[in-house]
PDB file of C-alpha atoms in Angstrom:
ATOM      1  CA  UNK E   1     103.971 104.569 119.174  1.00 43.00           C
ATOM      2  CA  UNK E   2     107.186 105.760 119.912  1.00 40.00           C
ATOM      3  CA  UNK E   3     108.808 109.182 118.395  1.00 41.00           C
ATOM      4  CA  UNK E   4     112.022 110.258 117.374  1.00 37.00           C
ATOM      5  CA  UNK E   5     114.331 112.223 120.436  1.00 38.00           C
ATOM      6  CA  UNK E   6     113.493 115.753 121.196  1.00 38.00           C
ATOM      7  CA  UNK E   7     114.542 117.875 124.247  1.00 39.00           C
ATOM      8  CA  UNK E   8     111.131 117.753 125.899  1.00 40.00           C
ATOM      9  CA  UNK E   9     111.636 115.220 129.343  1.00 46.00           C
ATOM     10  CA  UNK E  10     110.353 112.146 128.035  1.00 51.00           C
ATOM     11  CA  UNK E  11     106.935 110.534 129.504  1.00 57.00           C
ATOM     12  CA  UNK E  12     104.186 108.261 128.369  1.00 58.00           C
ATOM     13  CA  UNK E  13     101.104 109.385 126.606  1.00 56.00           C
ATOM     14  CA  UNK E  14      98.149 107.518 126.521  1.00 55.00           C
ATOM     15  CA  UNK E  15      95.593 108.146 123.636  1.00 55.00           C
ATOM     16  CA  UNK E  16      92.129 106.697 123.378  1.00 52.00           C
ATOM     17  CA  UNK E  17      90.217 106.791 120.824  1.00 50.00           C
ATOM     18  CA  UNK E  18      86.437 108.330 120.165  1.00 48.00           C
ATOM     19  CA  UNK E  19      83.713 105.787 121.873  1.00 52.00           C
ATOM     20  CA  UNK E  20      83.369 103.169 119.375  1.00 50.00           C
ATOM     21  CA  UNK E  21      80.316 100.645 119.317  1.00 51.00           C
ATOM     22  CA  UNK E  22      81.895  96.864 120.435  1.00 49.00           C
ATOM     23  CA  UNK E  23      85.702  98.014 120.660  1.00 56.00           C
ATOM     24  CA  UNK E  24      88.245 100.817 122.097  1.00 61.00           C
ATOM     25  CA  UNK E  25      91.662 101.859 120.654  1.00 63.00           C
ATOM     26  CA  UNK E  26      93.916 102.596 122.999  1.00 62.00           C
ATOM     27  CA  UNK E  27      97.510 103.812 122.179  1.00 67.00           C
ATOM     28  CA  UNK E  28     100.703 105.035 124.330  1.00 66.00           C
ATOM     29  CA  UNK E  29     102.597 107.542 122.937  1.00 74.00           C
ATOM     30  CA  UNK E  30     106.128 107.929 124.234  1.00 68.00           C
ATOM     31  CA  UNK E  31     108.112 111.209 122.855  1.00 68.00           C
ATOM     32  CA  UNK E  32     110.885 112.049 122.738  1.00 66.00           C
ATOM     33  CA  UNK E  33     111.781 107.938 122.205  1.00 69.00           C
ATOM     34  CA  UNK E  34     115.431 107.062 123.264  1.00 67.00           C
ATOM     35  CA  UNK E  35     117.356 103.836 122.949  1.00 62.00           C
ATOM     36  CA  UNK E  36     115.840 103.198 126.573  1.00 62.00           C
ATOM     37  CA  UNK E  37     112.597 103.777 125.384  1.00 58.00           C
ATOM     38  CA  UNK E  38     112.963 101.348 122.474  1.00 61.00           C
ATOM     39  CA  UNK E  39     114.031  98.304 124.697  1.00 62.00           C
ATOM     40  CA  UNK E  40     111.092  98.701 127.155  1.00 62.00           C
ATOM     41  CA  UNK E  41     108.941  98.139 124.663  1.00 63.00           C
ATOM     42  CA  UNK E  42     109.969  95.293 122.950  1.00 69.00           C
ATOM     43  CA  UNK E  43     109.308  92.064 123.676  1.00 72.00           C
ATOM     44  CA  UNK E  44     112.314  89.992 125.326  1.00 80.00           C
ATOM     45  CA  UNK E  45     113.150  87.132 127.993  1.00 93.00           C
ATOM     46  CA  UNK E  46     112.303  88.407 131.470  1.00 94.00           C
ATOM     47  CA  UNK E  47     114.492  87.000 134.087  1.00 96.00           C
ATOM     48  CA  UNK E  48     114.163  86.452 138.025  1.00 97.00           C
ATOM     49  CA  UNK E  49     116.894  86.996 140.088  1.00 97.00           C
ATOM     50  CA  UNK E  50     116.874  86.627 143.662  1.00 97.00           C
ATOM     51  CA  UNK E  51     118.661  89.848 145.126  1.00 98.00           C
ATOM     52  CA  UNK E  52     119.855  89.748 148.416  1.00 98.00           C
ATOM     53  CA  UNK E  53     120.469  92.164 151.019  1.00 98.00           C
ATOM     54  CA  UNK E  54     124.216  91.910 150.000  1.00 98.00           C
ATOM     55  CA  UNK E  55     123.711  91.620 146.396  1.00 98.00           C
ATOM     56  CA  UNK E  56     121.468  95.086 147.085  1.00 98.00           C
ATOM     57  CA  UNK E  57     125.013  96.421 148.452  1.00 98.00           C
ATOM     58  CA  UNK E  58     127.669  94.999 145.712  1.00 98.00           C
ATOM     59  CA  UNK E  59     125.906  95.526 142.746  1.00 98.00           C
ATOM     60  CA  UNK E  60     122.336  97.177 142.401  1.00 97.00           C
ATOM     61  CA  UNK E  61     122.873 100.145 144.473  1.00 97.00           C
ATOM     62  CA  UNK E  62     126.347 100.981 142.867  1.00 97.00           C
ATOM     63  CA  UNK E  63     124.613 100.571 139.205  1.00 96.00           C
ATOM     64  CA  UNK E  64     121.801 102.950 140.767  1.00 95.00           C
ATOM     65  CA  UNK E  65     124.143 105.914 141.818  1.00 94.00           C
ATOM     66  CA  UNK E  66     126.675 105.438 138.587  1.00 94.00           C
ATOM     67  CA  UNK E  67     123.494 105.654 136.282  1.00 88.00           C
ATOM     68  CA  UNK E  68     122.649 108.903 138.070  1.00 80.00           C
ATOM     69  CA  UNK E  69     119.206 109.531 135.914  1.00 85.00           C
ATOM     70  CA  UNK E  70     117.711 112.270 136.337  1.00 91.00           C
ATOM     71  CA  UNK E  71     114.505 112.943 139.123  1.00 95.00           C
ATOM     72  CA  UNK E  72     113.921 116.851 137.762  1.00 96.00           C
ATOM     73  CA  UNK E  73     110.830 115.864 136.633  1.00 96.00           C
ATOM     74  CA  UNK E  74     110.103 114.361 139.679  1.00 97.00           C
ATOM     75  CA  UNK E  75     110.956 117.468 141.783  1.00 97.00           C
ATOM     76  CA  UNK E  76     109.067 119.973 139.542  1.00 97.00           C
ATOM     77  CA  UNK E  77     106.123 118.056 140.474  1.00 97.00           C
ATOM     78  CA  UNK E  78     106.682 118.100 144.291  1.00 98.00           C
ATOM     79  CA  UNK E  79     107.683 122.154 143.542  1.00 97.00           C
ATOM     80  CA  UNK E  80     104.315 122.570 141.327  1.00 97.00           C
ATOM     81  CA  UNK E  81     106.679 123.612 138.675  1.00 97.00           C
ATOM     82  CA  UNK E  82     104.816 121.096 136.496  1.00 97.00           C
ATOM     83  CA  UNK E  83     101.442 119.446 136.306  1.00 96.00           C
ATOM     84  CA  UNK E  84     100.333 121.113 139.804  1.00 97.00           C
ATOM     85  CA  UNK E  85      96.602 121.198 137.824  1.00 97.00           C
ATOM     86  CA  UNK E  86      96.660 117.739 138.091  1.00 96.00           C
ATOM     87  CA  UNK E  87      97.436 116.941 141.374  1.00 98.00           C
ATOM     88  CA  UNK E  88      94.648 115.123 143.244  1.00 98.00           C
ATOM     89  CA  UNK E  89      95.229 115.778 147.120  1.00 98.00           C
ATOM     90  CA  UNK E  90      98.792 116.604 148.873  1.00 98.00           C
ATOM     91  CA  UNK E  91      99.631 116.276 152.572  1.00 98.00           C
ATOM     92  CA  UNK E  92     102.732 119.051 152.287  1.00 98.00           C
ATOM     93  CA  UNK E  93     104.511 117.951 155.739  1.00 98.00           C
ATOM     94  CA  UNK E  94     108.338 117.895 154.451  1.00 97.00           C
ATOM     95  CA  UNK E  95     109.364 114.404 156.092  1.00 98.00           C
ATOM     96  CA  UNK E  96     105.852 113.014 156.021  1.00 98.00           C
ATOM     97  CA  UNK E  97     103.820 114.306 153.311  1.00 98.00           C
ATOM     98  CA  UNK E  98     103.022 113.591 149.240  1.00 98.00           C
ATOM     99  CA  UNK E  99     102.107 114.440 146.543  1.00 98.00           C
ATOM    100  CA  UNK E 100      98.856 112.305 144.619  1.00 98.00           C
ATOM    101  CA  UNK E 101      98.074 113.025 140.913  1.00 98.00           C
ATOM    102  CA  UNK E 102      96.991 110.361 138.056  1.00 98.00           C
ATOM    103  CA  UNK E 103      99.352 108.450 136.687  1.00 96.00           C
ATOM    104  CA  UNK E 104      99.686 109.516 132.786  1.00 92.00           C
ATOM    105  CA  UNK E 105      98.406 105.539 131.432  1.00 90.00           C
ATOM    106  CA  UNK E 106      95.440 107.170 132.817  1.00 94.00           C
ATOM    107  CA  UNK E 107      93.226 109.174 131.112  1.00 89.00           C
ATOM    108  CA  UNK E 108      90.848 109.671 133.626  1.00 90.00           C
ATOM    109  CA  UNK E 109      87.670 108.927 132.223  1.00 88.00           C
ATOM    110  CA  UNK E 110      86.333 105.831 132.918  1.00 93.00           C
ATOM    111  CA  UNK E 111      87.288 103.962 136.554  1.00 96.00           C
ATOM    112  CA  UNK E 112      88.169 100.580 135.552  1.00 95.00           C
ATOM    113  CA  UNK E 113      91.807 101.021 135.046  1.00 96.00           C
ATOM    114  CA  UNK E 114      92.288 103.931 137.545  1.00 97.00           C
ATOM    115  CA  UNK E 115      95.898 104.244 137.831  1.00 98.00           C
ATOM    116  CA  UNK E 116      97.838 107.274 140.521  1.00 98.00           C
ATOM    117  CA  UNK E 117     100.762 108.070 141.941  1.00 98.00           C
ATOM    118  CA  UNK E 118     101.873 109.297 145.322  1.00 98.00           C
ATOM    119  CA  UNK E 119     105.969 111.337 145.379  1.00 98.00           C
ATOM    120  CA  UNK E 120     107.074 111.336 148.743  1.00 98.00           C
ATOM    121  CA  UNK E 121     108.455 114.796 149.595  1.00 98.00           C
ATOM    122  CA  UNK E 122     111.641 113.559 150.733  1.00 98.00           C
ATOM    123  CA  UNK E 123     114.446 113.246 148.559  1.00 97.00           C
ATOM    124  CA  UNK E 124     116.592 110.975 150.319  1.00 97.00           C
ATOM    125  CA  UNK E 125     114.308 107.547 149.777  1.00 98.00           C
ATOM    126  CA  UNK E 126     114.682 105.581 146.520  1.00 97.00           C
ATOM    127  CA  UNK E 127     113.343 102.668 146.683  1.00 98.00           C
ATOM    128  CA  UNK E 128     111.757  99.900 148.977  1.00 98.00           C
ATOM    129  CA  UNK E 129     115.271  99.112 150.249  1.00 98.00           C
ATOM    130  CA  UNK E 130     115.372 102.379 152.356  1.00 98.00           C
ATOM    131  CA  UNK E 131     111.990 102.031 154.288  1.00 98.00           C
ATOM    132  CA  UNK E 132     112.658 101.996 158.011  1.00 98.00           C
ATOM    133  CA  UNK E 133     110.364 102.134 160.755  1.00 98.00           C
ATOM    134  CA  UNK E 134     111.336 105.816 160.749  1.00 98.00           C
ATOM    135  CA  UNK E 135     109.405 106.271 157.380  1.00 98.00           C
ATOM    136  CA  UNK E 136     106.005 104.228 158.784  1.00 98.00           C
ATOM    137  CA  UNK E 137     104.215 107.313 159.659  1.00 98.00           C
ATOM    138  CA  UNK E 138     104.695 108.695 156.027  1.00 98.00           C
ATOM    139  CA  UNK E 139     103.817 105.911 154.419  1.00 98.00           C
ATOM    140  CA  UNK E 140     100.296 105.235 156.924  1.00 98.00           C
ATOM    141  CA  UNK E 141      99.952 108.722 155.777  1.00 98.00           C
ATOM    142  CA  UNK E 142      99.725 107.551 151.976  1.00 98.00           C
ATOM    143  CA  UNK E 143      97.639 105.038 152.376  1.00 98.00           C
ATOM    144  CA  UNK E 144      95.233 106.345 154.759  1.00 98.00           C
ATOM    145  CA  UNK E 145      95.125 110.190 152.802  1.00 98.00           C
ATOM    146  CA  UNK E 146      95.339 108.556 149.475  1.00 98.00           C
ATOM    147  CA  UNK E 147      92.311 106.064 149.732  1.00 98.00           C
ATOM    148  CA  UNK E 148      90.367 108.953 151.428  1.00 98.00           C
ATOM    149  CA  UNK E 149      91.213 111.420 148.616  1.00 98.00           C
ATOM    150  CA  UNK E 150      90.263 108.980 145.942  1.00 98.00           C
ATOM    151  CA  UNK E 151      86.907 107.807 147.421  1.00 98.00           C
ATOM    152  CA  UNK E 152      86.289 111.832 147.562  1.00 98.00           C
ATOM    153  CA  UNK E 153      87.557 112.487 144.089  1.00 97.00           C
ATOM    154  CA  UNK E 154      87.006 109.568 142.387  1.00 97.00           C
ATOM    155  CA  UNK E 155      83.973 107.206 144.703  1.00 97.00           C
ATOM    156  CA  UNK E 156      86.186 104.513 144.886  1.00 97.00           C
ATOM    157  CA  UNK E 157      86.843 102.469 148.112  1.00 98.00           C
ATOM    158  CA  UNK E 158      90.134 101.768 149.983  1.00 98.00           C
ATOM    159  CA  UNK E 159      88.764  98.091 149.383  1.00 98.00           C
ATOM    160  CA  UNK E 160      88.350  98.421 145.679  1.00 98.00           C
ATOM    161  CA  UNK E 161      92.054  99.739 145.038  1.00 98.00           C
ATOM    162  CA  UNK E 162      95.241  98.002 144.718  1.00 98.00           C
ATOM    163  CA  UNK E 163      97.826  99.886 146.926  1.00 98.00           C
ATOM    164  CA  UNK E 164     101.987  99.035 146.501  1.00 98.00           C
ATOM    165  CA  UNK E 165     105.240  99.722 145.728  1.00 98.00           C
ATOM    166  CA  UNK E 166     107.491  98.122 142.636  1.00 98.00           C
ATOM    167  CA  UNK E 167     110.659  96.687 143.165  1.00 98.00           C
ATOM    168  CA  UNK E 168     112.970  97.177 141.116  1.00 96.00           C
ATOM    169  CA  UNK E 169     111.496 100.715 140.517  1.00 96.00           C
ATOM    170  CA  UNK E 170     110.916 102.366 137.154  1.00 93.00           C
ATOM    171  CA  UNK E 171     112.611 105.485 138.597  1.00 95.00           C
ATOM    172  CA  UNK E 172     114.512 105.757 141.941  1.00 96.00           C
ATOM    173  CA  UNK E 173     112.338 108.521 143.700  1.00 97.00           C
ATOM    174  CA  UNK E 174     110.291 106.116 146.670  1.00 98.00           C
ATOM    175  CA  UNK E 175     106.375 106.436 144.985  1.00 98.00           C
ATOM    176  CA  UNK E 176     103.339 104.188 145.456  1.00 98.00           C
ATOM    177  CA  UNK E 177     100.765 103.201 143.569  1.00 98.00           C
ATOM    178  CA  UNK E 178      96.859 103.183 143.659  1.00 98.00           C
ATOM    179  CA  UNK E 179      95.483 101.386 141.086  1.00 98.00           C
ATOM    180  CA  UNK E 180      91.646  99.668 140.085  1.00 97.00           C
ATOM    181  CA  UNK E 181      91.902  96.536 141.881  1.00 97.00           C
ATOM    182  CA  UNK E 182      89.997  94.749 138.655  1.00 95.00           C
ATOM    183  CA  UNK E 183      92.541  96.372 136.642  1.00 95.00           C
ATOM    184  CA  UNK E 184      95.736  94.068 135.336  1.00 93.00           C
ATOM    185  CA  UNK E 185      98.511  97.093 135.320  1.00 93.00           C
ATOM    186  CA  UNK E 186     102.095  96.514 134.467  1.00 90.00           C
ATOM    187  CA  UNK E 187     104.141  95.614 137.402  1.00 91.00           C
ATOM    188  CA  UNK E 188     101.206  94.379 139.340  1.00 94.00           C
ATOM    189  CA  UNK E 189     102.412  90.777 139.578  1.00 93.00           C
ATOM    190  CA  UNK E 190     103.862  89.251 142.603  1.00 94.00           C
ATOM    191  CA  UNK E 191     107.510  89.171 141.717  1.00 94.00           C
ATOM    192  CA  UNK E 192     107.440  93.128 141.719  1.00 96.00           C
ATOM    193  CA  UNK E 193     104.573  94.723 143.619  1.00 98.00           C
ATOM    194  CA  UNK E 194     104.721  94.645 147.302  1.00 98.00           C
ATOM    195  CA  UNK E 195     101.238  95.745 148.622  1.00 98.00           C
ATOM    196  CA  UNK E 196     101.724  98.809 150.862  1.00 98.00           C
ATOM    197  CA  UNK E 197      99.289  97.392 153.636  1.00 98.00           C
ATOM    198  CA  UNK E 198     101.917  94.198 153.675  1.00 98.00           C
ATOM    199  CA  UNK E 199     104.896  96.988 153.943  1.00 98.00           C
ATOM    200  CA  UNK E 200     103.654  98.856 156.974  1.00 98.00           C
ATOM    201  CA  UNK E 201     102.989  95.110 158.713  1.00 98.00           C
ATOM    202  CA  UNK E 202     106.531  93.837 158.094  1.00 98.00           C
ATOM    203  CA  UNK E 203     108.379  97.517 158.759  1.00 98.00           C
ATOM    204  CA  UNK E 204     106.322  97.462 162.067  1.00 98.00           C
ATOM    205  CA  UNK E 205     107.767  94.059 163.463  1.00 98.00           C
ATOM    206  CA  UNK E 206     111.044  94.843 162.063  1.00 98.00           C
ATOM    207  CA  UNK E 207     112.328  98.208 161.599  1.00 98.00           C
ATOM    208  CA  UNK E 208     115.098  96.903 158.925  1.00 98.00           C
ATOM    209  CA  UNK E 209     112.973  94.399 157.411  1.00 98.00           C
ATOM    210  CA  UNK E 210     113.731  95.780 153.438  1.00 98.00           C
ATOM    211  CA  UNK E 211     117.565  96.003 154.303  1.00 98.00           C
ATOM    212  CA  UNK E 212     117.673  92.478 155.756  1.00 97.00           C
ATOM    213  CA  UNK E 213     116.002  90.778 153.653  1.00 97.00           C
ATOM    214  CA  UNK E 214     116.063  89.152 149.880  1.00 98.00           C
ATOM    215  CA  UNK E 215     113.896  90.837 147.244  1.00 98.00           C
ATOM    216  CA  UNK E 216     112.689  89.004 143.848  1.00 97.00           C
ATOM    217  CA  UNK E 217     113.426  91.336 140.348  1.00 96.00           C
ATOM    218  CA  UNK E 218     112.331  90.606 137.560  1.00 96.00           C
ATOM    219  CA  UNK E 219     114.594  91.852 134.890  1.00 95.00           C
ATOM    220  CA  UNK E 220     114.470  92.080 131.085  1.00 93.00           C
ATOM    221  CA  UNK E 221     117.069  90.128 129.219  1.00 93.00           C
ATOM    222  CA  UNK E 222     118.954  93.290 127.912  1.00 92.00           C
ATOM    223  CA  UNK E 223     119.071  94.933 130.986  1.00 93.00           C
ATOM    224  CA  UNK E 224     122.836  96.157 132.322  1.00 94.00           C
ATOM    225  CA  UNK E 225     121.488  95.351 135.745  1.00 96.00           C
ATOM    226  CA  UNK E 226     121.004  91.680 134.825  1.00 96.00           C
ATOM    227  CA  UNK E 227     124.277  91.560 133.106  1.00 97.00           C
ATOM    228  CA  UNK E 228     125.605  92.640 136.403  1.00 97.00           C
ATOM    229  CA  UNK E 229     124.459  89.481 138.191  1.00 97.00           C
ATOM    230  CA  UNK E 230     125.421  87.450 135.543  1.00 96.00           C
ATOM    231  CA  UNK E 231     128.970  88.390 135.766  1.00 96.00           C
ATOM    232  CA  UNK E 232     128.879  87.829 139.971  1.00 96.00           C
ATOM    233  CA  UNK E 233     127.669  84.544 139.257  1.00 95.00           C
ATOM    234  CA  UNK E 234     124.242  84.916 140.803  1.00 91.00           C
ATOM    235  CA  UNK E 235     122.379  83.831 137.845  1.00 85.00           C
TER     236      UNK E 235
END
């Protein structure tokens, strides 16, 4: 369901409704609904384009900075400015810490599609192209804090969950996610999610692994970003 533009930052809503008998509803409710919005949720061609660490350079990270969208939300999270009674565990160490709350696809009350999110702190790392063997500690600190907290919060083991990053991100803050390992999420398919475990092993042998090397994205047909690639020729 998607509603008309509003001022309110926009983020998804998932409804559910009462228990039925043999069947569940379950609805996401995105308001306010821009033109962005609208495209995500249709149905259209999904391409794969093969980005390289020079393509990364010349044309994604250039789009990235000139679309400038905004992280506020983001932040007010990190600054408990927002939906601090939701948060799950946080490790507040400024270079290594996070922040874990439930994703909002979530509702919380049943286990099989258990779906969070960990902010890093720091604001200068957007994506799986900036992780360094400077950033391994913080991101052994995720994984390690992040299963614990959830087998404490929720009784769910570190083997039961489904721990990675997206690339392309939804939203260029660096985040990772812990989902139900029985549960199909979006972006949990192997042209996008890189498992966090598989991170740590290749930053650890090289420190510039994610800088070096290509990366698959999967991109919509609409998307400028694809159009982009198009025009250099690399699709």
């Amino acid at each position: 369901m998607l509603l008309a533009p509003g001022d309110a930052p926009a983020r998804p809503v998932t409804l559910r409704s009462a228990p039925l008998r043999s069947a569940e509803i379950k609805a996401t409710v995105v308001y306010p609904a821009t033109e962005k919005h609208l495209r995500k949720y249709l149905r259209q061609p999904v391409h794969l384009v093969r980005e390289s660490a020079d393509d990364y350079e010349r044309i994604t990270l250039p789009f990235v900075r000139a679309q400038a969208l905004s992280l506020q939300w983001v932040y007010n999270i990190l600054e408990k400015k927002a939906e601090a009674e939701r948060i799950v565990y946080e490790n507040p160490d400024p270079q290594d810490g996070f922040v874990l709350l439930p994703d909002l696809k979530w509702n919380q009350s049943q286990l099989d599609d258990l779906y969070l999110i960990a902010l890093v702190r720091r604001r200068d790392l957007m994506s799986l192209r900036d992780v360094t063997a400077e950033h391994l500690p913080l991101l052994r600190n995720i994984l390690r804090e992040g299963q614990a907290a959830i087998a404490g919060r929720f009784g769910v083991a570190a083997s039961q969950l489904r721990v990675y990053l997206h690339y392309p991100p939804s939203y260029y803050h660096l985040h990772v996610h812990f989902t139900a390992l029985g549960h199909e999420a979006p972006g949990c398919a192997v042209e996008r999610a890189h498992l966090l475990a598989d991170v740590l092993d290749n930053v650890a042998r090289d420190g510039r692994h994610y800088q070096r090397r290509a990366l698959a994205c999967a991109l919509r047909d609409d998307e400028p970003l694809l159009r982009l690639f198009r025009e250099a020729g690399r699709l």
